[in-house]
């Protein structure tokens, strides 16, 4: 049975007295650098595996170095821990902001081991608006463990000082029907013709020829390299499941797209794209 995730920040604050310091409204970095005033956008999508590398070590600084090497303007992060026991109670979103000199917004999707777990966005562009959109998912049972799913949506001041929407999301890992429902929900919520160019990035847990990606492609253009280079597992990648999409197609030109050769910092390899925004 499909269930809508009702994520409620007021409940979060009551359940965790310190949660207000963790929500997307409260995170910032004092050392944000100004993005270059150009029409090109350097975009990175990275499932950071809650800070744990393939060597078993939790190392946020190592992840920050991977991110910094691409000199991104926008970064979509998945599997981010904030105050979680397994990762040493580190506020990973805030720490990555401090280490990269970028602004951050965190979009929790669930409580986990005394903390929060979810998606995040790093950006060098001025932030205009932030929201969290819950996505449909099937409730976990003793027989099948699932996780609540959502998207964090950050509107920034893009090239030409005009609004640009950037979304980080993570689809269900073990139920194909959930991924289909989540793709449909993304189209429903973010594929309107409101005039705001939008970039969608995330771990879709779906390969390019599967239904969730086909559903997204009805409304989005896939910024993917010609070889559809695999992204997971990072040591010997076999599956392409991490993506950067954009819409409308008339507002963007893909300059470059590649998967970063990084096998150690996470169990996923990051996806990088340079997109040129076409002014109207």
Coordinates of C-alpha atoms in Angstrom, one line a residue:
X1 CA 0.0 0.0 0.0
X2 CA 1.3 3.4 -0.9
X3 CA 1.6 5.9 1.9
X4 CA 2.3 9.6 1.6
X5 CA 5.2 10.7 3.9
X6 CA 3.9 13.6 6.0
X7 CA 7.1 15.3 7.1
X8 CA 6.3 17.9 9.7
X9 CA 9.0 20.3 11.0
X10 CA 7.0 21.2 14.1
X11 CA 6.8 17.5 15.1
X12 CA 10.5 17.2 14.5
X13 CA 11.2 20.1 16.9
X14 CA 9.0 18.5 19.6
X15 CA 10.6 15.1 19.1
X16 CA 14.1 16.4 19.1
X17 CA 14.6 19.7 21.1
X18 CA 17.7 20.5 19.1
X19 CA 16.1 19.8 15.7
X20 CA 15.4 23.5 15.0
X21 CA 19.2 23.9 14.6
X22 CA 19.2 21.2 12.0
X23 CA 16.4 22.1 9.7
X24 CA 16.8 23.6 6.3
X25 CA 15.9 27.1 7.5
X26 CA 18.7 27.3 10.0
X27 CA 21.8 26.1 8.1
X28 CA 24.3 28.5 6.7
X29 CA 28.0 28.9 6.1
X30 CA 29.7 32.2 6.9
X31 CA 32.3 31.8 4.2
X32 CA 30.1 31.6 1.1
X33 CA 32.0 32.6 -2.0
X34 CA 30.3 34.6 -4.8
X35 CA 29.6 32.5 -7.8
X36 CA 30.9 33.8 -11.1
X37 CA 28.4 35.9 -13.1
X38 CA 28.2 33.6 -16.1
X39 CA 25.7 31.6 -18.0
X40 CA 27.3 28.3 -17.2
X41 CA 26.5 26.2 -14.1
X42 CA 28.7 23.5 -12.7
X43 CA 26.5 20.9 -11.1
X44 CA 27.4 17.9 -9.0
X45 CA 25.2 15.0 -7.7
X46 CA 26.7 12.8 -5.0
X47 CA 25.3 10.1 -2.7
X48 CA 27.8 10.4 0.2
X49 CA 26.8 7.2 2.0
X50 CA 26.4 9.1 5.3
X51 CA 30.1 9.9 5.2
X52 CA 31.4 6.3 5.1
X53 CA 33.9 5.4 2.5
X54 CA 34.5 2.0 1.0
X55 CA 37.4 1.5 3.5
X56 CA 34.8 1.7 6.3
X57 CA 36.0 5.1 7.6
X58 CA 33.8 8.0 8.2
X59 CA 35.6 11.0 6.6
X60 CA 33.6 14.1 5.7
X61 CA 36.8 16.0 4.9
X62 CA 37.6 13.5 2.3
X63 CA 34.2 14.0 0.7
X64 CA 34.7 17.8 0.8
X65 CA 37.9 17.4 -1.2
X66 CA 36.1 15.3 -3.9
X67 CA 33.4 18.0 -4.1
X68 CA 35.9 20.9 -4.2
X69 CA 37.8 19.3 -7.1
X70 CA 34.9 19.9 -9.5
X71 CA 34.5 23.6 -8.4
X72 CA 30.7 23.3 -8.4
X73 CA 28.1 26.0 -8.2
X74 CA 25.4 23.5 -7.2
X75 CA 25.7 20.2 -5.4
X76 CA 22.9 17.7 -4.7
X77 CA 23.7 15.4 -1.8
X78 CA 21.9 12.2 -0.7
X79 CA 22.3 10.0 2.4
X80 CA 23.4 12.8 4.7
X81 CA 23.6 12.2 8.4
X82 CA 23.0 15.0 11.0
X83 CA 23.5 14.1 14.6
X84 CA 23.4 10.4 13.9
X85 CA 25.1 7.9 16.2
X86 CA 26.8 5.8 13.5
X87 CA 28.6 8.7 12.0
X88 CA 29.8 10.2 15.4
X89 CA 26.9 12.7 15.8
X90 CA 28.6 14.9 13.2
X91 CA 26.4 17.6 11.5
X92 CA 27.6 16.4 8.0
X93 CA 25.6 19.0 6.1
X94 CA 27.1 21.9 8.1
X95 CA 30.5 20.4 8.1
X96 CA 30.6 20.1 4.3
X97 CA 29.5 23.7 4.0
X98 CA 32.3 24.9 6.2
X99 CA 34.9 22.8 4.4
X100 CA 33.8 23.9 0.9
X101 CA 32.9 27.5 1.6
X102 CA 29.4 27.0 0.3
X103 CA 25.9 27.6 1.6
X104 CA 23.9 24.6 2.7
X105 CA 20.3 23.5 3.2
X106 CA 19.4 20.2 4.7
X107 CA 16.2 18.3 3.9
X108 CA 15.6 15.5 6.5
X109 CA 13.4 12.6 5.5
X110 CA 13.5 10.5 8.7
X111 CA 14.8 10.2 12.3
X112 CA 17.7 7.7 12.6
X113 CA 19.8 6.7 15.6
X114 CA 19.0 9.9 17.6
X115 CA 19.5 12.2 14.6
X116 CA 18.3 12.9 11.2
X117 CA 18.9 11.5 7.7
X118 CA 18.1 12.9 4.3
X119 CA 19.1 15.0 1.4
X120 CA 21.0 18.4 1.1
X121 CA 22.0 21.1 -1.3
X122 CA 25.3 23.0 -1.4
X123 CA 25.4 26.2 -3.4
X124 CA 27.5 29.2 -4.2
X125 CA 24.5 31.1 -5.6
X126 CA 22.3 33.3 -3.4
X127 CA 19.3 31.4 -1.9
X128 CA 15.9 32.8 -2.5
X129 CA 13.6 30.0 -1.2
X130 CA 13.7 26.5 0.3
X131 CA 11.1 23.8 0.7
X132 CA 10.9 20.1 1.4
X133 CA 8.6 18.0 -0.7
X134 CA 7.7 14.5 0.7
X135 CA 7.4 11.8 -1.9
X136 CA 5.2 8.7 -1.8
X137 CA 6.6 5.5 -0.3
X138 CA 5.5 2.1 1.0
X139 CA 5.7 1.9 4.8
X140 CA 8.4 -0.4 6.2
X141 CA 7.4 -3.8 7.7
X142 CA 9.4 -6.4 9.6
X143 CA 9.7 -8.4 6.3
X144 CA 10.7 -5.4 4.1
X145 CA 12.7 -2.4 5.3
X146 CA 11.9 0.8 3.4
X147 CA 12.6 4.4 4.0
X148 CA 10.6 7.7 3.7
X149 CA 11.5 9.6 0.6
X150 CA 11.5 13.3 -0.2
X151 CA 13.1 16.1 -2.2
X152 CA 14.7 19.3 -1.0
X153 CA 14.0 22.2 -3.4
X154 CA 16.2 25.3 -3.3
X155 CA 15.5 28.3 -5.5
X156 CA 18.6 30.4 -6.1
X157 CA 19.5 33.6 -7.9
X158 CA 20.9 32.2 -11.1
X159 CA 22.7 33.7 -14.1
X160 CA 21.2 37.0 -15.0
X161 CA 19.9 37.4 -11.4
X162 CA 16.9 35.3 -12.3
X163 CA 15.4 32.4 -10.3
X164 CA 16.8 29.0 -10.8
X165 CA 15.3 25.9 -9.1
X166 CA 17.6 23.1 -7.9
X167 CA 16.3 19.8 -6.5
X168 CA 18.1 17.0 -4.6
X169 CA 16.2 13.7 -4.2
X170 CA 16.7 10.0 -3.5
X171 CA 14.2 7.3 -4.7
X172 CA 13.4 4.0 -2.9
X173 CA 16.1 1.4 -3.1
X174 CA 14.2 -1.9 -3.0
X175 CA 10.7 -1.3 -4.4
X176 CA 10.3 -0.6 -8.1
X177 CA 6.7 0.5 -7.6
X178 CA 7.8 3.1 -5.2
X179 CA 10.3 4.5 -7.7
X180 CA 7.6 4.7 -10.3
X181 CA 5.3 6.6 -7.9
X182 CA 8.2 8.9 -6.9
X183 CA 9.0 9.7 -10.5
X184 CA 5.4 10.6 -11.1
X185 CA 5.3 12.8 -8.1
X186 CA 8.5 14.7 -9.2
X187 CA 6.8 15.4 -12.5
X188 CA 3.6 16.4 -10.8
X189 CA 5.3 18.9 -8.4
X190 CA 8.1 20.2 -10.4
X191 CA 7.4 20.0 -14.1
X192 CA 5.0 22.9 -14.3
X193 CA 5.4 25.6 -16.9
X194 CA 6.0 28.4 -14.4
X195 CA 8.9 29.8 -16.3
X196 CA 11.6 28.9 -13.7
X197 CA 14.4 26.7 -15.2
X198 CA 14.9 23.7 -13.0
X199 CA 17.7 21.2 -12.4
X200 CA 16.9 17.8 -10.8
X201 CA 19.6 15.7 -9.4
X202 CA 19.6 12.5 -7.3
X203 CA 20.1 8.9 -6.7
X204 CA 17.1 7.4 -8.5
X205 CA 18.1 3.8 -7.8
X206 CA 17.0 3.1 -11.4
X207 CA 18.9 2.3 -14.6
X208 CA 18.4 4.4 -17.7
X209 CA 16.1 1.9 -19.5
X210 CA 13.7 1.4 -16.6
X211 CA 10.2 2.9 -16.0
X212 CA 11.1 5.6 -13.4
X213 CA 13.7 7.2 -15.8
X214 CA 11.3 6.8 -18.7
X215 CA 8.6 8.6 -16.7
X216 CA 11.0 11.4 -15.8
X217 CA 12.1 11.8 -19.5
X218 CA 8.5 12.7 -20.4
X219 CA 9.2 16.1 -18.7
X220 CA 13.0 16.3 -18.2
X221 CA 16.2 16.0 -20.3
X222 CA 18.9 13.7 -19.0
X223 CA 22.3 15.3 -18.8
X224 CA 24.1 12.0 -19.2
X225 CA 27.3 11.1 -21.1
X226 CA 27.0 9.0 -24.2
X227 CA 28.2 5.8 -22.5
X228 CA 25.8 6.2 -19.6
X229 CA 28.8 5.5 -17.3
X230 CA 27.9 3.4 -14.2
X231 CA 28.0 5.1 -10.8
X232 CA 27.6 2.2 -8.3
X233 CA 29.1 0.5 -6.6
X234 CA 32.0 2.9 -6.6
X235 CA 34.8 0.4 -6.5
X236 CA 33.6 -1.5 -9.6
X237 CA 30.6 0.4 -11.0
X238 CA 28.0 -1.7 -12.8
X239 CA 24.8 0.4 -12.6
X240 CA 24.0 3.9 -13.6
X241 CA 21.6 5.1 -10.9
X242 CA 22.7 8.7 -10.2
X243 CA 21.6 11.5 -12.5
X244 CA 21.3 15.1 -13.4
X245 CA 18.2 16.3 -15.3
X246 CA 17.0 19.7 -16.5
X247 CA 13.9 21.4 -17.9
X248 CA 12.7 23.0 -20.0
X249 CA 15.1 21.7 -22.7
X250 CA 14.9 25.1 -24.5
X251 CA 16.6 26.8 -21.5
X252 CA 19.7 24.7 -21.2
X253 CA 22.6 23.4 -23.3
X254 CA 24.7 20.6 -21.9
X255 CA 28.4 21.5 -22.2
X256 CA 29.8 18.5 -20.4
X257 CA 28.7 15.4 -18.5
X258 CA 30.8 12.8 -16.8
X259 CA 31.1 10.5 -13.8
X260 CA 34.0 11.3 -11.5
X261 CA 36.5 8.5 -11.0
X262 CA 36.3 8.3 -7.2
X263 CA 36.2 4.8 -5.7
X264 CA 37.0 5.5 -2.0
X265 CA 35.0 8.4 -0.4
X266 CA 31.6 6.8 -0.9
X267 CA 29.9 3.7 -2.3
X268 CA 28.6 5.9 -5.2
X269 CA 30.7 7.8 -7.7
X270 CA 29.6 11.5 -8.2
X271 CA 28.0 12.7 -11.4
X272 CA 29.2 16.1 -12.8
X273 CA 27.7 18.3 -15.5
X274 CA 28.3 21.7 -16.9
X275 CA 25.1 23.3 -18.1
X276 CA 24.7 26.6 -20.0
X277 CA 21.6 28.5 -19.2
X278 CA 20.0 30.1 -22.2
X279 CA 18.7 33.5 -21.4
X280 CA 15.3 34.6 -22.7

